Every structure is written in C-alpha cells, then in structure tokens.
Short mmCIF file of C-alpha atoms and ligand atoms in Angstrom, two decimals:
data_model
loop_
_atom_site.label_atom_id
_atom_site.label_comp_id
_atom_site.label_asym_id
_atom_site.label_seq_id
_atom_site.Cartn_x
_atom_site.Cartn_y
_atom_site.Cartn_z
CA MET A 1 -17.84 -23.76 8.23
CA ASP A 2 -19.22 -20.57 6.75
CA ALA A 3 -16.19 -18.38 7.27
CA SER A 4 -13.98 -17.33 4.54
CA CYS A 5 -10.45 -19.01 4.76
CA ILE A 6 -7.13 -17.64 3.79
CA GLY A 7 -3.61 -19.27 3.65
CA ILE A 8 -0.80 -16.68 3.46
CA ASP A 9 2.89 -17.12 3.00
CA LEU A 10 4.74 -14.19 4.02
CA GLY A 11 7.94 -14.69 1.92
CA THR A 12 10.84 -12.42 2.01
CA MET A 13 10.60 -12.17 -1.77
CA PHE A 14 7.13 -13.06 -2.48
CA THR A 15 4.04 -12.86 -0.58
CA THR A 16 1.56 -15.37 -1.60
CA ALA A 17 -1.84 -16.02 -0.52
CA ALA A 18 -5.05 -18.25 -1.46
CA ALA A 19 -8.50 -18.07 -0.36
CA SER A 20 -11.35 -20.49 -0.06
CA ASN A 21 -13.21 -18.50 -2.72
CA GLY A 22 -10.55 -19.35 -5.28
CA GLY A 23 -8.60 -16.06 -4.76
CA ARG A 24 -4.79 -16.38 -5.29
CA SER A 25 -2.25 -13.40 -4.86
CA CYS A 26 1.39 -13.51 -5.31
CA ILE A 27 3.05 -10.19 -4.78
CA ARG A 28 6.65 -9.16 -4.45
CA SER A 29 7.33 -8.37 -0.75
CA GLU A 30 8.16 -4.69 -1.28
CA VAL A 31 6.55 -1.51 -0.44
CA GLY A 32 7.59 1.83 -1.96
CA PHE A 33 7.15 5.08 0.13
CA ALA A 34 7.01 8.30 -2.31
CA ARG A 35 10.48 9.94 -1.54
CA ASP A 36 9.02 13.46 -1.40
CA ALA A 37 5.91 15.71 -1.98
CA ILE A 38 6.54 15.85 -5.73
CA ALA A 39 6.73 12.12 -5.97
CA LYS A 40 3.53 11.62 -4.06
CA HIS A 41 1.74 14.05 -6.27
CA LEU A 42 3.04 12.63 -9.56
CA ILE A 43 2.38 8.91 -8.40
CA GLY A 44 -0.85 9.88 -6.77
CA GLU A 45 -0.07 7.73 -3.68
CA ASP A 46 2.00 7.80 -0.75
CA ILE A 47 2.50 4.07 -0.29
CA VAL A 48 2.89 1.81 -3.52
CA ILE A 49 2.75 -2.08 -3.61
CA GLY A 50 3.34 -4.52 -6.18
CA GLU A 51 3.85 -3.81 -10.03
CA LEU A 52 3.63 -0.06 -9.42
CA VAL A 53 6.88 -0.17 -7.17
CA ASN A 54 8.99 -1.14 -10.58
CA LYS A 55 7.05 1.53 -12.43
CA HIS A 56 8.10 4.40 -10.10
CA ARG A 57 11.11 2.71 -8.33
CA GLN A 58 13.42 5.83 -8.73
CA ALA A 59 10.71 8.17 -7.12
CA LEU A 60 10.36 5.81 -4.17
CA SER A 61 12.19 4.76 -1.03
CA VAL A 62 11.76 0.94 -1.16
CA VAL A 63 11.25 -1.23 1.82
CA ARG A 64 11.57 -5.09 1.83
CA PRO A 65 9.78 -5.83 5.30
CA PHE A 66 11.04 -9.27 5.62
CA GLU A 67 14.53 -8.80 4.07
CA GLN A 68 17.74 -9.67 6.41
CA ASN A 69 15.51 -12.01 8.56
CA SER A 70 14.03 -9.05 10.15
CA LEU A 71 10.41 -8.94 11.56
CA LYS A 72 9.49 -12.56 10.78
CA LEU A 73 12.52 -14.47 12.06
CA ALA A 74 14.85 -12.95 14.61
CA ILE A 75 13.32 -10.25 16.52
CA THR A 76 14.48 -9.94 20.07
CA GLU A 77 12.52 -8.89 23.06
CA ASP A 78 14.17 -5.35 23.08
CA GLN A 79 13.46 -4.77 19.37
CA PHE A 80 9.92 -5.96 19.82
CA ARG A 81 9.19 -3.29 22.33
CA SER A 82 11.11 -0.65 20.38
CA ILE A 83 9.06 -1.51 17.15
CA VAL A 84 5.67 -1.77 18.88
CA ASN A 85 6.36 1.65 20.74
CA THR A 86 7.74 3.44 17.84
CA GLU A 87 4.91 5.28 15.87
CA HIS A 88 6.50 5.18 12.26
CA GLN A 89 8.43 1.86 11.84
CA PRO A 90 8.93 1.61 7.95
CA SER A 91 9.44 -2.09 7.96
CA LEU A 92 6.32 -2.59 10.29
CA THR A 93 4.23 0.06 8.35
CA ALA A 94 5.39 -1.84 5.04
CA ALA A 95 4.48 -5.28 6.21
CA SER A 96 1.18 -3.79 7.35
CA ALA A 97 0.38 -2.39 4.04
CA LEU A 98 1.49 -5.46 2.30
CA VAL A 99 -0.61 -7.74 4.27
CA SER A 100 -3.79 -5.56 3.89
CA HIS A 101 -3.12 -5.25 0.09
CA THR A 102 -2.60 -9.06 0.03
CA VAL A 103 -6.04 -9.89 1.72
CA GLN A 104 -7.82 -7.19 -0.28
CA SER A 105 -6.67 -8.60 -3.56
CA LEU A 106 -8.25 -11.91 -2.77
CA GLY A 107 -11.97 -10.51 -3.29
CA ILE A 108 -13.33 -11.69 -0.07
CA PRO A 109 -16.83 -9.98 0.74
CA SER A 110 -16.00 -7.63 3.49
CA GLU A 111 -18.79 -8.69 5.78
CA SER A 112 -17.59 -12.13 5.67
CA GLU A 113 -15.70 -13.68 8.98
CA MET A 114 -12.28 -14.50 7.85
CA ARG A 115 -10.08 -17.30 9.22
CA CYS A 116 -6.35 -17.08 8.28
CA VAL A 117 -3.23 -19.41 8.79
CA VAL A 118 0.12 -18.04 7.91
CA GLY A 119 3.37 -19.54 7.29
CA ILE A 120 6.49 -18.36 9.01
CA PRO A 121 10.11 -19.61 9.42
CA ALA A 122 10.20 -22.79 11.63
CA GLY A 123 12.73 -20.95 13.93
CA ALA A 124 10.87 -17.63 14.35
CA SER A 125 11.35 -16.06 17.94
CA ILE A 126 8.30 -15.83 19.79
CA TYR A 127 8.65 -11.90 19.39
CA SER A 128 8.79 -12.45 15.58
CA GLN A 129 5.60 -14.86 15.96
CA ARG A 130 3.78 -12.07 17.99
CA LEU A 131 4.44 -9.57 15.27
CA VAL A 132 3.23 -11.43 12.53
CA ILE A 133 -0.02 -12.42 14.46
CA ASP A 134 -0.51 -8.76 15.19
CA LEU A 135 0.04 -7.93 11.64
CA ILE A 136 -2.66 -10.28 10.45
CA GLU A 137 -5.12 -9.76 13.47
CA ALA A 138 -5.33 -6.32 12.30
CA VAL A 139 -7.19 -7.60 9.38
CA THR A 140 -8.87 -10.53 10.66
CA PRO A 141 -9.28 -11.75 14.25
CA TYR A 142 -8.96 -15.48 13.61
CA VAL A 143 -5.16 -16.20 13.07
CA ALA A 144 -2.82 -18.89 13.55
CA VAL A 145 1.02 -19.40 12.42
CA VAL A 146 2.67 -22.50 11.48
CA SER A 147 5.99 -23.16 10.03
CA GLU A 148 6.42 -22.68 6.26
CA PRO A 149 7.64 -26.21 5.49
CA PHE A 150 4.73 -27.74 7.58
CA ALA A 151 2.29 -25.72 5.56
CA VAL A 152 3.89 -27.08 2.45
CA GLY A 153 3.44 -30.52 3.87
CA PHE A 154 -0.11 -30.21 5.31
CA GLY A 155 -1.02 -29.00 1.58
CA LEU A 156 0.59 -32.16 -0.12
CA GLY A 157 -1.38 -34.63 2.12
CA SER A 158 -0.40 -38.17 2.38
CA GLU A 159 2.21 -37.82 -0.54
CA ALA A 160 4.21 -35.87 2.34
CA ASN A 161 4.08 -38.41 4.98
CA SER A 162 7.27 -39.55 6.50
CA SER A 163 9.11 -36.90 4.49
CA ILE A 164 11.47 -34.06 5.23
CA ILE A 165 10.34 -31.00 3.48
CA ILE A 166 12.97 -28.28 2.93
CA ASP A 167 11.49 -24.95 1.90
CA ILE A 168 14.48 -22.95 0.26
CA GLY A 169 13.59 -19.34 0.19
CA ALA A 170 15.03 -15.90 -0.25
CA GLY A 171 15.59 -15.32 3.42
CA THR A 172 15.92 -18.66 5.15
CA VAL A 173 15.94 -22.52 4.37
CA ASP A 174 13.48 -24.11 6.58
CA TYR A 175 13.38 -27.93 7.35
CA CYS A 176 10.31 -29.80 8.72
CA TYR A 177 10.07 -33.69 9.49
CA TYR A 178 6.29 -34.16 8.57
CA TYR A 179 4.28 -37.21 9.56
CA GLY A 180 0.75 -36.00 9.77
CA ALA A 181 0.70 -34.36 13.08
CA PHE A 182 1.83 -30.86 14.40
CA PRO A 183 5.60 -30.97 14.66
CA SER A 184 7.55 -30.58 17.89
CA GLU A 185 10.26 -27.98 17.96
CA GLN A 186 12.90 -30.83 17.33
CA ASP A 187 10.90 -31.69 14.21
CA GLN A 188 11.68 -28.34 12.63
CA ALA A 189 14.74 -25.99 11.96
CA THR A 190 15.68 -22.87 10.24
CA LEU A 191 18.96 -21.71 8.66
CA GLY A 192 19.14 -18.08 8.68
CA TYR A 193 20.64 -17.82 4.93
CA GLY A 194 18.88 -18.10 1.69
CA GLY A 195 18.67 -16.98 -1.79
CA ASP A 196 19.11 -13.37 -0.91
CA HIS A 197 22.44 -14.27 0.79
CA VAL A 198 23.63 -16.23 -2.28
CA ASP A 199 23.00 -13.10 -4.39
CA GLU A 200 24.87 -10.82 -1.82
CA GLU A 201 27.79 -13.39 -1.91
CA LEU A 202 27.71 -13.73 -5.87
CA ARG A 203 27.68 -9.86 -6.20
CA ARG A 204 30.63 -9.37 -3.64
CA VAL A 205 32.90 -12.08 -5.63
CA ILE A 206 32.10 -10.85 -9.21
CA LEU A 207 33.05 -7.17 -7.98
CA GLU A 208 36.04 -8.66 -6.34
CA THR A 209 37.26 -10.47 -9.33
CA TYR A 210 36.17 -7.95 -11.91
CA PRO A 211 36.41 -4.52 -10.29
CA ASP A 212 35.52 -2.67 -13.40
CA ALA A 213 32.25 -4.39 -13.74
CA LYS A 214 29.01 -3.02 -12.40
CA VAL A 215 26.13 -5.60 -11.35
CA SER A 216 23.01 -4.83 -9.59
CA GLU A 217 21.23 -6.99 -6.95
CA THR A 218 18.50 -7.64 -9.50
CA ALA A 219 21.09 -8.68 -12.40
CA VAL A 220 23.04 -10.89 -9.95
CA ARG A 221 19.78 -12.74 -9.05
CA GLY A 222 18.80 -13.15 -12.73
CA ILE A 223 22.35 -14.62 -13.37
CA LYS A 224 22.13 -17.02 -10.40
CA GLU A 225 18.41 -18.10 -11.54
CA ARG A 226 19.44 -18.71 -15.26
CA TYR A 227 22.97 -20.10 -14.98
CA GLY A 228 23.19 -21.47 -11.30
CA SER A 229 23.98 -25.09 -11.13
CA VAL A 230 25.25 -27.76 -8.73
CA GLY A 231 24.77 -30.49 -11.11
CA GLU A 232 27.67 -32.42 -12.89
CA THR A 233 27.92 -30.29 -15.77
CA MET A 234 29.00 -26.80 -15.29
CA LYS A 235 27.02 -24.23 -17.44
CA LYS A 236 29.17 -21.89 -19.30
CA THR A 237 28.32 -18.46 -17.92
CA ILE A 238 29.40 -15.39 -20.11
CA VAL A 239 27.56 -12.39 -19.16
CA GLU A 240 27.57 -9.07 -20.60
CA LEU A 241 27.65 -6.38 -17.91
CA PRO A 242 27.90 -2.58 -17.79
CA THR A 243 31.36 -1.30 -16.87
CA ARG A 244 32.57 1.59 -14.89
CA ASP A 245 33.65 3.59 -18.00
CA GLY A 246 30.12 3.74 -19.19
CA ARG A 247 30.45 1.05 -21.80
CA SER A 248 29.84 -2.84 -21.27
CA ASN A 249 31.73 -5.89 -21.66
CA LYS A 250 31.47 -9.76 -21.54
CA PHE A 251 32.72 -11.44 -18.47
CA ASP A 252 33.27 -15.24 -17.58
CA LEU A 253 31.39 -15.84 -14.62
CA THR A 254 31.40 -19.72 -14.82
CA GLU A 255 33.50 -20.56 -11.89
CA LEU A 256 32.02 -17.80 -9.75
CA VAL A 257 28.45 -18.66 -10.14
CA ARG A 258 29.38 -22.31 -9.76
CA GLU A 259 31.29 -21.96 -6.52
CA THR A 260 28.70 -19.64 -4.91
CA CYS A 261 25.83 -22.04 -5.66
CA VAL A 262 27.95 -25.10 -4.46
CA GLY A 263 28.79 -23.10 -1.19
CA PHE A 264 24.74 -22.83 -0.92
CA ALA A 265 24.05 -26.48 -1.43
CA ASN A 266 26.66 -27.03 1.14
CA LYS A 267 25.00 -25.14 3.65
CA ILE A 268 21.33 -26.86 2.88
CA THR A 269 23.06 -30.05 3.14
CA ASN A 270 25.04 -29.58 6.39
CA GLY A 271 21.71 -28.10 7.90
CA LEU A 272 19.82 -31.10 6.66
CA ALA A 273 22.43 -33.43 8.26
CA LYS A 274 22.08 -31.60 11.63
CA HIS A 275 18.16 -31.43 11.27
CA ILE A 276 18.16 -35.18 10.81
CA SER A 277 20.20 -35.78 13.92
CA SER A 278 18.07 -33.73 15.96
CA ILE A 279 14.79 -35.43 15.17
CA ASP A 280 13.66 -36.94 18.29
CA ASN A 281 11.28 -39.47 16.85
CA ASP A 282 12.25 -43.10 17.52
CA ASP A 283 10.26 -44.05 14.19
CA PHE A 284 12.12 -42.01 11.94
CA PHE A 285 14.55 -43.59 9.47
CA ILE A 286 16.41 -42.07 6.48
CA ASP A 287 15.87 -45.41 4.60
CA GLY A 288 12.63 -45.30 2.85
CA ALA A 289 11.78 -41.42 3.91
CA LYS A 290 11.52 -38.82 1.32
CA ILE A 291 13.16 -35.50 1.01
CA LEU A 292 11.02 -33.01 -0.53
CA LEU A 293 12.47 -29.58 -2.00
CA ALA A 294 10.17 -26.70 -1.85
CA GLY A 295 10.47 -22.85 -2.29
CA GLY A 296 11.96 -20.95 -5.24
CA GLY A 297 15.53 -22.11 -4.50
CA SER A 298 14.30 -25.72 -5.05
CA GLN A 299 14.73 -24.73 -8.72
CA LEU A 300 18.52 -24.55 -8.34
CA HIS A 301 19.64 -26.80 -11.07
CA GLY A 302 21.24 -30.23 -9.86
CA LEU A 303 20.23 -29.66 -6.28
CA ASP A 304 18.28 -32.89 -5.69
CA GLU A 305 21.24 -35.15 -6.74
CA TYR A 306 23.68 -32.75 -4.93
CA ILE A 307 21.72 -33.62 -1.62
CA GLN A 308 21.26 -37.38 -2.58
CA GLN A 309 25.25 -37.82 -3.27
CA ALA A 310 26.41 -35.44 -0.37
CA LEU A 311 24.46 -37.42 2.26
CA SER A 312 25.57 -40.67 0.63
CA ILE A 313 21.82 -41.75 0.66
CA GLY A 314 21.80 -43.21 -2.78
CA GLU A 315 18.74 -45.25 -3.82
CA ARG A 316 17.64 -45.60 0.13
CA CYS A 317 16.03 -42.04 0.06
CA GLU A 318 14.36 -40.40 -2.70
CA VAL A 319 15.17 -36.48 -3.14
CA SER A 320 12.56 -34.44 -5.34
CA ARG A 321 11.20 -31.31 -6.01
CA ILE A 322 7.48 -30.60 -5.22
CA HIS A 323 5.32 -29.68 -8.25
CA ASP A 324 4.26 -26.10 -7.20
CA CYS A 325 7.12 -24.19 -5.54
CA LYS A 326 5.44 -20.81 -5.67
CA PHE A 327 1.82 -21.54 -3.95
CA ALA A 328 2.66 -24.88 -2.00
CA GLY A 329 2.98 -22.87 1.24
CA ALA A 330 -0.07 -20.44 0.98
CA MET A 331 -2.24 -23.57 -0.33
CA GLY A 332 -1.15 -25.72 2.45
CA ALA A 333 -1.92 -22.96 4.99
CA LEU A 334 -5.28 -22.45 3.29
CA GLU A 335 -6.01 -26.18 3.52
CA LEU A 336 -5.08 -25.82 7.21
CA ALA A 337 -7.42 -22.99 7.75
CA ARG A 338 -10.32 -24.70 5.90
CA SER A 339 -10.01 -28.14 7.18
CA LEU A 340 -9.64 -27.43 10.94
CA PRO A 341 -12.76 -27.93 13.12
CA GLU A 342 -13.16 -25.75 16.26
CA ASP A 343 -10.94 -27.87 18.45
CA GLY A 344 -8.15 -27.53 15.85
CA TRP A 345 -8.29 -23.80 16.12
CA GLN A 346 -8.28 -24.03 19.94
CA PHE A 347 -5.04 -26.30 19.37
CA LEU A 348 -3.15 -24.00 17.19
CA SER A 349 -4.24 -20.80 19.33
CA ASN A 350 -2.44 -22.55 22.25
CA PHE A 351 0.85 -21.80 20.36
CA LYS A 352 0.33 -18.04 20.25
CA PRO A 353 2.73 -16.56 22.44
CA GLU A 354 1.90 -13.88 24.80
CA VAL A 355 4.52 -11.22 25.27
CA GLY A 356 4.90 -8.14 27.28
CA ARG A 357 4.63 -4.75 25.22
CA ASP A 358 5.67 -2.37 28.03
CA ALA A 359 8.45 0.15 27.13
CA ALA A 360 11.87 -1.17 28.07
N1 LIG B 401 16.30 -21.38 -10.86
C1 LIG B 401 16.64 -20.67 -9.59
N2 LIG B 401 17.95 -21.04 -9.01
C2 LIG B 401 18.26 -20.84 -7.87
N3 LIG B 401 17.44 -19.85 -7.22
C3 LIG B 401 16.24 -19.59 -7.59
C4 LIG B 401 15.83 -20.00 -8.87
N4 LIG B 401 14.62 -19.66 -9.23
C5 LIG B 401 14.25 -18.97 -7.87
N5 LIG B 401 15.17 -18.90 -7.14
C6 LIG B 401 15.32 -18.12 -5.73
O1 LIG B 401 14.46 -18.58 -4.90
C7 LIG B 401 14.07 -17.32 -4.15
C8 LIG B 401 12.87 -17.15 -3.84
O2 LIG B 401 12.25 -18.30 -3.43
P1 LIG B 401 10.68 -18.09 -2.60
O3 LIG B 401 9.76 -17.32 -3.48
O4 LIG B 401 10.34 -19.41 -2.22
O5 LIG B 401 11.19 -17.11 -1.30
P2 LIG B 401 10.22 -16.51 -0.22
O6 LIG B 401 9.43 -17.63 0.26
O7 LIG B 401 10.06 -15.15 -0.60
O8 LIG B 401 11.28 -16.40 0.83
P3 LIG B 401 11.38 -16.98 2.43
O9 LIG B 401 10.52 -18.29 2.63
O10 LIG B 401 12.96 -17.29 2.75
O11 LIG B 401 10.81 -15.93 3.27
C9 LIG B 401 14.92 -16.27 -4.80
O12 LIG B 401 16.49 -16.19 -3.87
C10 LIG B 401 15.33 -16.58 -5.90
O13 LIG B 401 16.45 -16.08 -6.56
MG1 LIG B 402 9.13 -19.04 1.65
#
C-alpha cells in the first residue's frame, strides 16, 4: 500500500503518534489559549501547543481536552449535540489543534494519502467515538478507532497472544483480553479512574493532613512518580514543600503516598477480577495466561507483584510490564494501519458509529 500510515494514541496526559515514514511524536495533551490581546501579542500566537505551553503558562488559559474523561470516553448524546452545535467549544478546539499539530509534526508529505488508526478507551461511548473520528477525519479521510489496550497487543504481536493487557493511563485503566482477533465487547473494559485521580486524591490527603503545606498538581504527580510504591518495602518519603507563610518545610508523606497508591492498585486489581469474570470465551484460563501492564501507570513500583498476590495467581500466571510504555499504543495502531488490507479497513469501518447531529 502506498498510503502513509499513522497510529495515534490520544492520551489524557500525552498524545503519542507514530508514522510509516519513521516519524514519532509525543506531546503533552494540553493546549494554551492566550489570556488576552497583550498575551497574544507577546507570545505571537493565540493558540500554543507542546513545550511552549510551559514557557508561557502564566499568560495562557490552559485546556487539557481529555482530562476528567471528557471527549474521548463518556460523552452522552445531549453533550455530543451541544458540543457539535456550539461554535467555540474550548476542549474541542484544543483537541482539534492538538491532533493537527501531532499529525503535522510527523513530517508526512501533504500530498500523501493518509490512513490513521486511533486508540481510545475500550469503554468509549458511541458519541465519544464519533467525536474522535470527526477530529481525525478533519485531517485524513481514512480513520478507524480501536481500544488502546488492543492496539498495544497488536503491536506486541505473538508475545501478547492469550494475555490480558492492562493499559494504566492518566484518565483510565483499560483492560483487553488479547487473542489475535478483534475483541468483542466482553473482552474489553474501562475503569474511569487513572493517574490523574490518584494525584487528586493524594493532593487532598496531603492538604487535609498538613493544612500549612502548599502542593501543586504538578508537584504531587512528581512525588507519586518518584516515591509511589505498592511493593513490600515502604519508600521513606520526606519532601520539602512550600508553606502558607511563604517559607518551606519538610513533610513526612510516607504513609499518605503509600495508602493512596495501594488504593489505586486495589482499584486496578478489582477491575481486573471483574474483567476476568466477564470474559465470555470458553478457551480463556487464567492458568498459563499472561497479564501485561502498559501505560505510564505501569511504572508504579511493585504493581506487578501486588496484582499477582492480590489475585492469588502465584506462579500460574505471569504479570509483567511491557518494554515501551510510552509508544506501545501508537506503534500498535500504526502496525494496524500499515498491515491491514482493504477488507480489514472495511471491517474496522463497520465499527464506526453513526449518530444524529440535530440540535436537541
Ligand atoms: N513511576 C510512576 N509511578 C506511578 N505512576 C506513574 C509513574 N510514571 C508515570 N506515571 C503516571 O502515568 C500516567 C501517564 O500515563 P500515560 O502516558 O500512559 O497516560 P495517557 O495515555 O496520557 O492517559 P490515558 O490513556 O488514560 O488517556 C500519569 O498519571 C503519570 O503520573
Ligand atoms: Mg493511554
């Protein structure tokens, strides 16, 4: 096939993409709109994406289009109609700018026909699916959506056969039983809770326990990523934070970080047990199956052993992290776009939801 192929993983925190020309892109999923005419003049743009958002953050109104599971997961029919019938919808404008910027950054010649496979949460509503398809169709007419963990499995190939892939992201945790064919609805599930929710919870308990402390969302995420652990040994977490009197102080966050991370690991494990019981495939046995952890949240220290112990699966089932937690979704989506023959595209197109757009 001569067309250029693209795989995109529209993540709540990072939008990653890979193209058949070797182009790769990983951009923080946030878009800044200049706060006022002065900011626009000084920055030289009214919309800013990627690294420039950090540089000018104070002068921007920053939108994370996929945060709180909006747009790509839980859009209802009424929300869909309201979004498509409103001229300036900040999250949609931001998402659209993010998608265009991502595709442009791949360096694909403009005259090239593009085929694109996009990873979205397994449990995305048909309205969220439609919104994502519309967003990508504005850039390229050939678009298919698949679940994020299925894309990961497809990219891993035979290594992923008979495995449950758990993609642990910032907005959701997605489960998929992967067996080398397109998964049915029962083979996939989404937990509408992810790393962002863990950060929110950790920030809440820190401020509740230490009312004098100040801790930003970014700082709390950094603390979780550095010290978070559900392994057997507790990581001593003494962190210097700014305080309300304008100074700073050292705070012992060991228990708070531990408890919040264990709470998350419990949610992941409960979701996994529920997913396993809903798999309607007579050939599925947990004995000999593999559990593969993907997504940034898979880096949580000790999570593999925690799942193994919590489900009492011992030696019968191996839990491991995949090698590349950043690009696996985009690479799998690219692999799908690249290797699908015409009838494969037809097959995936059948899953595109058609929804009415009339004003409610
Ligand atoms: N060492 C770590 N321990 C715990 N969490 C981590 C670690 N490293 C990264 N994370 C978390 O992983 C999440 C980002 O993962 P990822 O990039 O896969 O998300 P995403 O694809 O953008 O989100 P989603 O798939 O839910 O839309 C963030 O919440 C981040 O804090
Ligand atoms: Mg993701």
